[in-house]
Short mmCIF file of C-alpha atoms in Angstrom, two decimals:
data_model
loop_
_atom_site.label_atom_id
_atom_site.label_comp_id
_atom_site.label_asym_id
_atom_site.label_seq_id
_atom_site.Cartn_x
_atom_site.Cartn_y
_atom_site.Cartn_z
CA UNK A 204 195.03 42.24 285.34
CA UNK A 205 194.16 42.94 289.01
CA UNK A 206 190.58 41.86 288.24
CA UNK A 207 191.82 38.42 287.21
CA UNK A 208 194.27 38.06 290.06
CA UNK A 209 191.36 38.82 292.36
CA UNK A 210 189.27 36.21 290.57
CA UNK A 211 191.97 33.61 291.11
CA UNK A 212 192.11 34.47 294.80
CA UNK A 213 188.34 34.36 295.16
CA UNK A 214 188.14 30.94 293.54
CA UNK A 215 189.93 29.52 296.56
CA UNK A 216 187.58 31.12 299.13
CA UNK A 217 184.20 29.75 300.23
CA UNK A 218 181.16 31.34 298.60
CA UNK A 219 178.87 33.48 300.68
CA UNK A 220 175.48 32.06 301.61
CA UNK A 221 173.15 31.79 298.65
CA UNK A 222 175.87 32.56 296.12
CA UNK A 223 176.92 30.26 293.28
CA UNK A 224 179.82 30.12 290.87
CA UNK A 225 180.08 29.64 287.11
CA UNK A 226 183.19 28.50 285.23
CA UNK A 227 183.68 30.11 281.82
CA UNK A 228 186.21 28.68 279.35
CA UNK A 229 187.21 31.26 276.74
CA UNK A 230 190.04 32.41 274.51
CA UNK A 231 188.81 35.98 274.06
CA UNK A 232 191.08 38.83 275.20
CA UNK A 233 190.79 39.44 278.91
CA UNK A 234 189.90 43.09 278.26
CA UNK A 235 186.76 41.98 276.46
CA UNK A 236 185.90 39.28 278.97
CA UNK A 237 186.27 41.64 281.91
CA UNK A 238 183.51 43.89 280.52
CA UNK A 239 181.11 40.97 280.13
CA UNK A 240 181.96 39.41 283.49
CA UNK A 241 181.57 42.67 285.38
CA UNK A 242 178.29 43.54 283.63
CA UNK A 243 176.86 40.07 284.24
CA UNK A 244 177.91 39.96 287.89
CA UNK A 245 176.39 43.42 288.41
CA UNK A 246 173.08 42.09 287.04
CA UNK A 247 173.40 38.78 288.96
CA UNK A 248 175.31 39.56 292.18
CA UNK A 249 174.58 36.07 293.51
CA UNK A 250 176.66 34.47 290.73
CA UNK A 251 180.43 34.67 290.52
CA UNK A 252 182.24 33.86 287.28
CA UNK A 253 185.54 32.00 287.42
CA UNK A 254 187.43 32.49 284.16
CA UNK A 255 189.37 29.61 282.69
CA UNK A 256 191.41 31.21 279.90
CA UNK A 257 192.92 29.00 277.23
CA UNK A 258 194.33 29.72 273.80
CA UNK A 259 191.98 28.51 271.03
CA UNK A 260 194.21 25.58 270.10
CA UNK A 261 194.48 24.52 273.76
CA UNK A 262 190.82 24.83 274.77
CA UNK A 263 189.61 21.66 273.02
CA UNK A 264 192.57 19.67 274.29
CA UNK A 265 191.85 20.79 277.84
CA UNK A 266 188.17 19.81 277.55
CA UNK A 267 189.08 16.47 276.02
CA UNK A 268 191.59 15.67 278.75
CA UNK A 269 189.02 16.53 281.43
CA UNK A 270 186.08 14.99 279.56
CA UNK A 271 184.27 18.32 279.73
CA UNK A 272 184.17 18.33 283.53
CA UNK A 273 184.75 21.45 285.61
CA UNK A 274 183.42 23.87 282.98
CA UNK A 275 179.96 25.33 282.51
CA UNK A 276 180.12 27.67 279.49
CA UNK A 277 182.43 27.55 276.48
CA UNK A 278 182.87 30.77 274.48
CA UNK A 279 185.34 30.59 271.59
CA UNK A 280 185.55 32.44 268.24
CA UNK A 281 185.61 29.16 266.31
CA UNK A 282 182.64 27.45 264.63
CA UNK A 283 184.97 24.55 263.91
CA UNK A 284 185.69 24.04 267.62
CA UNK A 285 181.98 23.88 268.45
CA UNK A 286 181.34 21.37 265.70
CA UNK A 287 184.01 19.17 267.27
CA UNK A 288 182.46 19.60 270.72
CA UNK A 289 179.07 18.64 269.29
CA UNK A 290 180.52 15.56 267.58
CA UNK A 291 182.06 14.52 270.89
CA UNK A 292 178.65 14.96 272.56
CA UNK A 293 180.02 17.56 274.97
CA UNK A 294 177.24 20.13 274.46
CA UNK A 295 173.69 20.21 275.75
CA UNK A 296 170.80 21.79 273.81
CA UNK A 297 170.20 25.44 274.64
CA UNK A 298 166.84 26.31 276.18
CA UNK A 299 167.10 30.06 275.64
CA UNK A 300 164.92 32.88 274.36
CA UNK A 301 166.53 34.04 271.14
CA UNK A 302 163.53 34.85 268.94
CA UNK A 303 164.94 38.27 268.01
CA UNK A 304 168.10 36.70 266.60
CA UNK A 305 167.97 35.69 262.93
CA UNK A 306 168.70 32.09 262.03
CA UNK A 307 171.19 33.16 259.39
CA UNK A 308 172.96 35.98 257.61
CA UNK A 309 172.18 35.27 253.98
CA UNK A 310 172.79 31.53 253.68
CA UNK A 311 175.19 31.55 256.60
CA UNK A 312 173.83 29.91 259.80
CA UNK A 313 174.00 31.83 263.07
CA UNK A 314 173.08 28.91 265.27
CA UNK A 315 173.46 25.17 265.17
CA UNK A 316 170.59 23.24 263.53
CA UNK A 317 170.20 21.13 266.68
CA UNK A 318 170.46 24.19 268.97
CA UNK A 319 173.68 22.90 270.52
CA UNK A 320 175.32 26.32 270.23
CA UNK A 321 174.53 29.82 269.01
CA UNK A 322 176.54 32.66 267.48
CA UNK A 323 177.39 35.46 269.90
CA UNK A 324 179.16 37.81 267.49
CA UNK A 325 180.65 37.69 264.01
CA UNK A 326 183.43 39.11 261.87
CA UNK A 327 183.35 39.75 258.13
CA UNK A 328 186.06 39.65 255.47
CA UNK A 329 186.98 42.70 253.46
CA UNK A 330 189.57 45.25 252.41
CA UNK A 331 191.51 47.80 254.45
CA UNK A 332 193.17 50.78 252.77
CA UNK A 333 194.10 54.44 253.16
CA UNK A 334 191.98 56.42 250.65
CA UNK A 335 194.66 59.07 250.05
CA UNK A 336 197.23 56.39 249.21
CA UNK A 337 194.95 54.78 246.63
CA UNK A 338 194.16 58.16 245.10
CA UNK A 339 197.85 58.95 244.84
CA UNK A 340 198.39 55.65 243.01
CA UNK A 341 195.36 56.22 240.79
CA UNK A 342 193.75 53.08 242.21
CA UNK A 343 190.09 52.68 243.10
CA UNK A 344 188.87 50.70 246.12
CA UNK A 345 187.56 47.41 244.70
CA UNK A 346 183.92 46.40 244.93
CA UNK A 347 184.77 42.75 244.24
CA UNK A 348 187.74 40.54 245.06
CA UNK A 349 188.24 39.89 241.32
CA UNK A 350 189.31 43.49 240.73
CA UNK A 351 192.52 42.74 242.62
CA UNK A 352 193.61 40.41 239.79
CA UNK A 353 194.45 43.46 237.64
CA UNK A 354 198.20 44.01 237.23
CA UNK A 355 197.69 47.62 238.37
CA UNK A 356 197.66 46.15 241.92
CA UNK A 357 201.09 44.53 241.49
CA UNK A 358 203.01 44.72 244.82
CA UNK A 359 200.19 46.76 246.41
CA UNK A 360 198.29 43.97 248.23
CA UNK A 361 198.89 42.41 251.65
CA UNK A 362 197.50 38.86 251.66
CA UNK A 363 197.47 36.45 254.65
CA UNK A 364 198.68 32.86 254.25
CA UNK A 365 195.92 30.43 255.32
CA UNK A 366 198.25 27.83 256.84
CA UNK A 367 199.80 30.49 259.08
CA UNK A 368 197.08 33.07 259.81
CA UNK A 369 194.05 31.73 261.67
CA UNK A 370 191.31 33.74 259.97
CA UNK A 371 192.60 33.25 256.40
CA UNK A 372 191.23 29.77 255.44
CA UNK A 373 187.62 30.99 255.28
CA UNK A 374 188.78 34.06 253.34
CA UNK A 375 190.22 31.77 250.68
CA UNK A 376 187.33 29.33 250.60
CA UNK A 377 184.54 31.91 250.37
CA UNK A 378 185.81 32.93 246.92
CA UNK A 379 186.21 29.30 245.83
CA UNK A 380 182.59 28.65 246.74
CA UNK A 381 181.32 31.86 245.17
CA UNK A 382 183.22 31.61 241.89
CA UNK A 383 183.61 27.86 241.58
CA UNK A 384 186.70 25.77 242.29
CA UNK A 385 188.69 26.37 239.09
CA UNK A 386 187.78 30.05 238.62
CA UNK A 387 188.23 30.82 242.32
CA UNK A 388 191.73 29.37 242.46
CA UNK A 389 192.71 31.11 239.24
CA UNK A 390 191.66 34.41 240.78
CA UNK A 391 193.62 33.72 243.96
CA UNK A 392 196.73 32.96 241.87
CA UNK A 393 196.43 36.35 240.18
CA UNK A 394 195.73 38.18 243.46
CA UNK A 395 198.67 36.40 245.11
CA UNK A 396 200.94 37.33 242.20
CA UNK A 397 200.09 40.97 242.99
CA UNK A 398 200.61 40.52 246.74
CA UNK A 399 203.00 40.56 249.63
CA UNK A 400 202.31 37.39 251.64
CA UNK A 401 201.71 37.86 255.35
CA UNK A 402 202.57 34.81 257.42
CA UNK A 403 203.21 33.79 260.99
CA UNK A 404 205.32 36.35 262.84
CA UNK A 405 204.66 39.14 260.35
CA UNK A 406 203.06 42.46 261.17
CA UNK A 407 199.29 42.64 260.95
CA UNK A 408 197.83 43.21 257.50
CA UNK A 409 196.58 46.60 258.68
CA UNK A 410 200.11 47.57 259.81
CA UNK A 411 201.45 46.67 256.38
CA UNK A 412 199.00 49.17 254.88
CA UNK A 413 199.59 51.94 257.40
CA UNK A 414 203.35 51.61 256.98
CA UNK A 415 202.88 51.80 253.18
CA UNK A 416 204.40 48.40 252.52
CA UNK A 417 201.08 47.62 250.85
CA UNK A 418 198.24 49.83 249.62
CA UNK A 419 195.38 47.47 250.46
CA UNK A 420 195.03 44.51 252.80
CA UNK A 421 192.75 41.46 252.99
CA UNK A 422 191.55 41.21 256.57
CA UNK A 423 188.63 41.04 259.01
CA UNK A 424 186.45 44.01 259.88
CA UNK A 425 187.40 43.65 263.55
CA UNK A 426 191.12 44.17 262.93
CA UNK A 427 190.48 47.07 260.56
CA UNK A 428 188.02 48.85 262.83
CA UNK A 429 190.28 48.42 265.87
CA UNK A 430 193.15 49.92 263.88
CA UNK A 431 191.02 52.88 262.79
CA UNK A 432 189.78 53.42 266.36
CA UNK A 433 193.40 53.50 267.54
CA UNK A 434 194.13 56.41 265.23
CA UNK A 435 194.98 54.62 261.98
CA UNK A 436 194.05 56.70 258.96
CA UNK A 437 192.29 53.90 257.10
CA UNK A 438 188.99 52.70 255.73
CA UNK A 439 187.38 49.26 255.50
CA UNK A 440 184.91 47.97 252.90
CA UNK A 441 183.17 44.65 252.32
CA UNK A 442 183.34 43.36 248.74
CA UNK A 443 179.96 42.56 247.17
CA UNK A 444 180.54 38.86 247.81
CA UNK A 445 182.06 37.90 251.13
CA UNK A 446 181.62 35.72 254.21
CA UNK A 447 181.10 36.31 257.92
CA UNK A 448 182.74 34.14 260.55
CA UNK A 449 180.46 33.61 263.59
CA UNK A 450 181.77 33.05 267.11
CA UNK A 451 179.57 30.61 269.07
CA UNK A 452 178.80 30.11 272.72
CA UNK A 453 177.42 26.97 274.36
CA UNK A 454 176.84 25.01 277.57
CA UNK A 455 178.55 21.72 278.40
CA UNK A 456 176.56 18.61 279.28
CA UNK A 457 178.64 18.16 282.42
CA UNK A 458 178.06 21.73 283.57
CA UNK A 459 177.85 21.94 287.35
CA UNK A 460 175.66 25.03 287.33
CA UNK A 461 173.30 24.82 284.36
CA UNK A 462 170.97 27.54 285.62
CA UNK A 463 173.79 30.09 285.93
CA UNK A 464 175.22 28.96 282.59
CA UNK A 465 171.90 29.61 280.84
CA UNK A 466 171.68 33.04 282.46
CA UNK A 467 175.15 33.94 281.20
CA UNK A 468 174.52 32.76 277.63
CA UNK A 469 171.19 34.57 277.67
CA UNK A 470 172.97 37.75 278.79
CA UNK A 471 175.56 37.50 275.99
CA UNK A 472 172.88 37.26 273.27
CA UNK A 473 170.52 39.76 274.94
CA UNK A 474 170.24 43.35 273.74
CA UNK A 475 172.45 44.68 276.61
CA UNK A 476 175.04 41.98 275.98
CA UNK A 477 175.05 42.54 272.23
CA UNK A 478 175.34 46.29 272.78
CA UNK A 479 178.37 45.66 274.97
CA UNK A 480 180.12 44.26 271.88
CA UNK A 481 180.27 47.83 270.55
CA UNK A 482 182.37 49.04 273.47
CA UNK A 483 185.60 50.75 272.28
CA UNK A 484 187.64 48.03 274.01
CA UNK A 485 185.80 45.28 272.08
CA UNK A 486 184.39 46.42 268.70
CA UNK A 487 182.74 43.18 267.60
CA UNK A 488 179.82 42.77 265.21
CA UNK A 489 176.53 41.88 267.02
CA UNK A 490 174.32 39.09 265.70
CA UNK A 491 171.21 40.99 266.83
CA UNK A 492 170.12 43.32 263.97
CA UNK A 493 168.25 45.59 266.40
CA UNK A 494 171.52 46.71 268.02
CA UNK A 495 172.56 48.47 264.80
CA UNK A 496 169.49 50.74 264.76
CA UNK A 497 170.36 54.43 265.06
CA UNK A 498 174.11 53.80 265.05
CA UNK A 499 176.59 54.88 262.39
CA UNK A 500 178.26 51.54 261.83
CA UNK A 501 178.08 49.01 259.01
CA UNK A 502 175.13 46.66 259.49
CA UNK A 503 175.82 43.33 257.74
CA UNK A 504 172.09 42.55 257.80
CA UNK A 505 171.30 45.72 255.82
CA UNK A 506 174.19 45.72 253.33
CA UNK A 507 173.58 44.43 249.81
CA UNK A 508 176.07 41.60 250.11
CA UNK A 509 176.15 38.09 248.72
CA UNK A 510 176.89 35.92 251.73
CA UNK A 511 176.19 32.42 250.41
CA UNK A 512 178.70 30.12 252.09
CA UNK A 513 178.59 26.48 253.15
CA UNK A 514 180.57 26.44 256.37
CA UNK A 515 180.51 22.63 256.65
CA UNK A 516 182.10 22.30 253.22
CA UNK A 517 184.63 24.96 254.11
CA UNK A 518 185.64 23.21 257.32
CA UNK A 519 185.97 19.83 255.59
CA UNK A 520 188.51 21.17 253.10
CA UNK A 521 190.19 23.81 255.25
CA UNK A 522 193.52 22.00 255.62
CA UNK A 523 193.39 20.66 252.05
CA UNK A 524 193.00 24.20 250.71
CA UNK A 525 195.82 25.45 252.92
CA UNK A 526 198.15 22.74 251.62
CA UNK A 527 197.26 23.64 248.03
CA UNK A 528 197.75 27.34 248.71
CA UNK A 529 201.23 26.65 250.07
CA UNK A 530 202.07 24.38 247.12
CA UNK A 531 200.91 26.80 244.44
CA UNK A 532 201.60 30.13 246.11
CA UNK A 533 203.55 30.28 249.40
CA UNK A 534 206.34 27.88 248.40
CA UNK A 535 206.57 29.25 244.85
CA UNK A 536 205.70 32.90 245.40
CA UNK A 537 208.89 34.45 244.09
CA UNK A 538 208.73 32.40 240.89
CA UNK A 539 205.01 33.10 240.48
CA UNK A 540 205.53 36.87 240.76
CA UNK A 541 208.49 36.71 238.37
CA UNK A 542 206.39 35.04 235.69
CA UNK A 543 203.52 37.44 236.36
CA UNK A 544 205.81 40.43 235.92
CA UNK A 545 207.38 38.94 232.79
CA UNK A 546 203.97 38.46 231.18
CA UNK A 547 202.97 42.06 231.78
CA UNK A 548 206.29 43.36 230.44
CA UNK A 549 205.22 42.07 227.02
CA UNK A 550 202.89 43.96 224.65
CA UNK A 551 199.30 43.98 225.96
CA UNK A 552 198.06 41.87 223.05
CA UNK A 553 200.14 38.94 224.34
CA UNK A 554 198.82 39.07 227.91
CA UNK A 555 195.51 37.12 227.66
CA UNK A 556 196.81 33.74 226.44
CA UNK A 557 199.83 33.81 228.75
CA UNK A 558 197.74 34.84 231.74
CA UNK A 559 195.30 32.05 230.98
CA UNK A 560 198.16 29.57 230.74
CA UNK A 561 199.67 30.72 234.04
CA UNK A 562 196.40 30.85 235.94
CA UNK A 563 194.94 27.58 234.69
CA UNK A 564 194.20 25.54 237.84
CA UNK A 565 195.20 21.87 237.42
CA UNK A 566 193.89 20.35 240.68
CA UNK A 567 190.40 18.86 240.64
CA UNK A 568 187.88 19.81 243.31
CA UNK A 569 187.77 17.01 245.92
CA UNK A 570 184.70 15.43 247.43
CA UNK A 571 184.56 14.67 251.14
CA UNK A 572 185.78 11.10 250.54
CA UNK A 573 188.97 12.18 248.79
CA UNK A 574 191.90 10.41 250.48
CA UNK A 575 194.19 13.45 250.41
CA UNK A 576 191.47 15.73 251.73
CA UNK A 577 190.86 13.36 254.63
CA UNK A 578 194.59 13.05 255.30
CA UNK A 579 195.02 16.83 255.43
CA UNK A 580 191.92 17.12 257.60
CA UNK A 581 193.48 14.74 260.14
CA UNK A 582 197.07 15.93 259.80
CA UNK A 583 197.31 17.52 263.25
CA UNK A 584 196.05 14.39 265.01
CA UNK A 585 197.70 11.59 263.06
CA UNK A 586 201.35 11.21 261.99
CA UNK A 587 200.49 8.99 259.04
CA UNK A 588 197.90 11.47 257.82
CA UNK A 589 200.42 14.29 258.25
CA UNK A 590 202.94 12.45 256.09
CA UNK A 591 200.35 11.80 253.39
CA UNK A 592 199.25 15.43 253.37
CA UNK A 593 202.87 16.60 253.21
CA UNK A 594 203.53 14.26 250.29
CA UNK A 595 200.43 15.61 248.52
CA UNK A 596 201.59 19.19 249.08
CA UNK A 597 205.15 18.44 247.95
CA UNK A 598 203.90 16.74 244.78
CA UNK A 599 201.89 19.78 243.77
CA UNK A 600 204.61 22.20 244.88
CA UNK A 601 206.92 20.54 242.36
CA UNK A 602 204.22 20.50 239.69
CA UNK A 603 203.51 24.21 240.09
CA UNK A 604 207.21 25.05 240.21
CA UNK A 605 207.80 23.20 236.93
CA UNK A 606 204.76 24.86 235.35
CA UNK A 607 205.87 28.37 236.33
CA UNK A 608 209.47 27.75 235.24
CA UNK A 609 208.40 26.31 231.90
CA UNK A 610 206.23 29.33 231.17
CA UNK A 611 209.00 31.73 232.26
CA UNK A 612 211.49 29.98 229.96
CA UNK A 613 208.97 30.25 227.12
CA UNK A 614 208.52 33.99 227.70
CA UNK A 615 212.25 34.67 227.97
CA UNK A 616 212.96 32.78 224.75
CA UNK A 617 210.54 34.88 222.71
#
């Protein structure tokens, strides 16, 4: 904290002769940023970094209100935010040396096709659990998300709600893309029926597991590894099919100090900068495969994972998917789990047709021109769009509620 108070004081003092300043806009924790700022300033003592910290949801608004002026480098863990900045023509092409960085992880891009921004680190989706707890329950750590649809996992899963937990929308969509729209949603219904839902204001998924309110949690590697490093007796695994969420960095067109900005971005993606991501205070996944060499940590580039994911498609339907998740699952979770439990209380021979009936997904996959998809996509910027998206969600909430209740009545009348 003293480091940042000092920075605020220094910003008001004249620079020494030959020195220059660089303004960095970021939403990363100040602990992480302090390591990068101090390392960069030690390497470039003639450049001082002034940190402009904003929450992720406030950073774009601040840039928009100021038309991108007064900031040199933007560093946010949000591919979506950088796509918006590119669409608004706020970013300038990067002229950096990044030959050692791969263009992608599987089918997942690690830099913009027009070189407007580049990934600085990434986080992958997977499962956190305590091995002894699973062994005690006679459960095996899943290799695929689909294994969590088994009723043996009933009430043992902690699952984040995508409309309330920032990292969850991509978690949901990666399975929809991998399995197909109908099959993917059917699997999420079954997994959700086995789950405790974790929403805004709840404990972290990892805390749910450590406190034995769940036996396994759906989360990001960063949260799991930080928990383990803090003494949590847990383990994290990537399912065979998953996605990685890259965090970009870029330079604004109206940057006042382009030369210093390029030096900072170059430092972040350099081998020393990427190695700094492994610091115990940070624990992020580097995008430079060479940094993993000789270290005992999971290397996403070396794991046999299926990482095919269309991030543009995922971003287009992010809010649409979240509205559907709430309609089918969040708003009807108690009824869904009641039906699920009732089905599995019947003789095993009766399970397949009833499960199929419950998990049949009735909503068609939208294209990018779908009116409700576009309304949900614009819901946070437009009152009319928000009302249309809410009406769409309410319609399907009632449809799912009626479907679950009808099936429950059918089971109870047998």
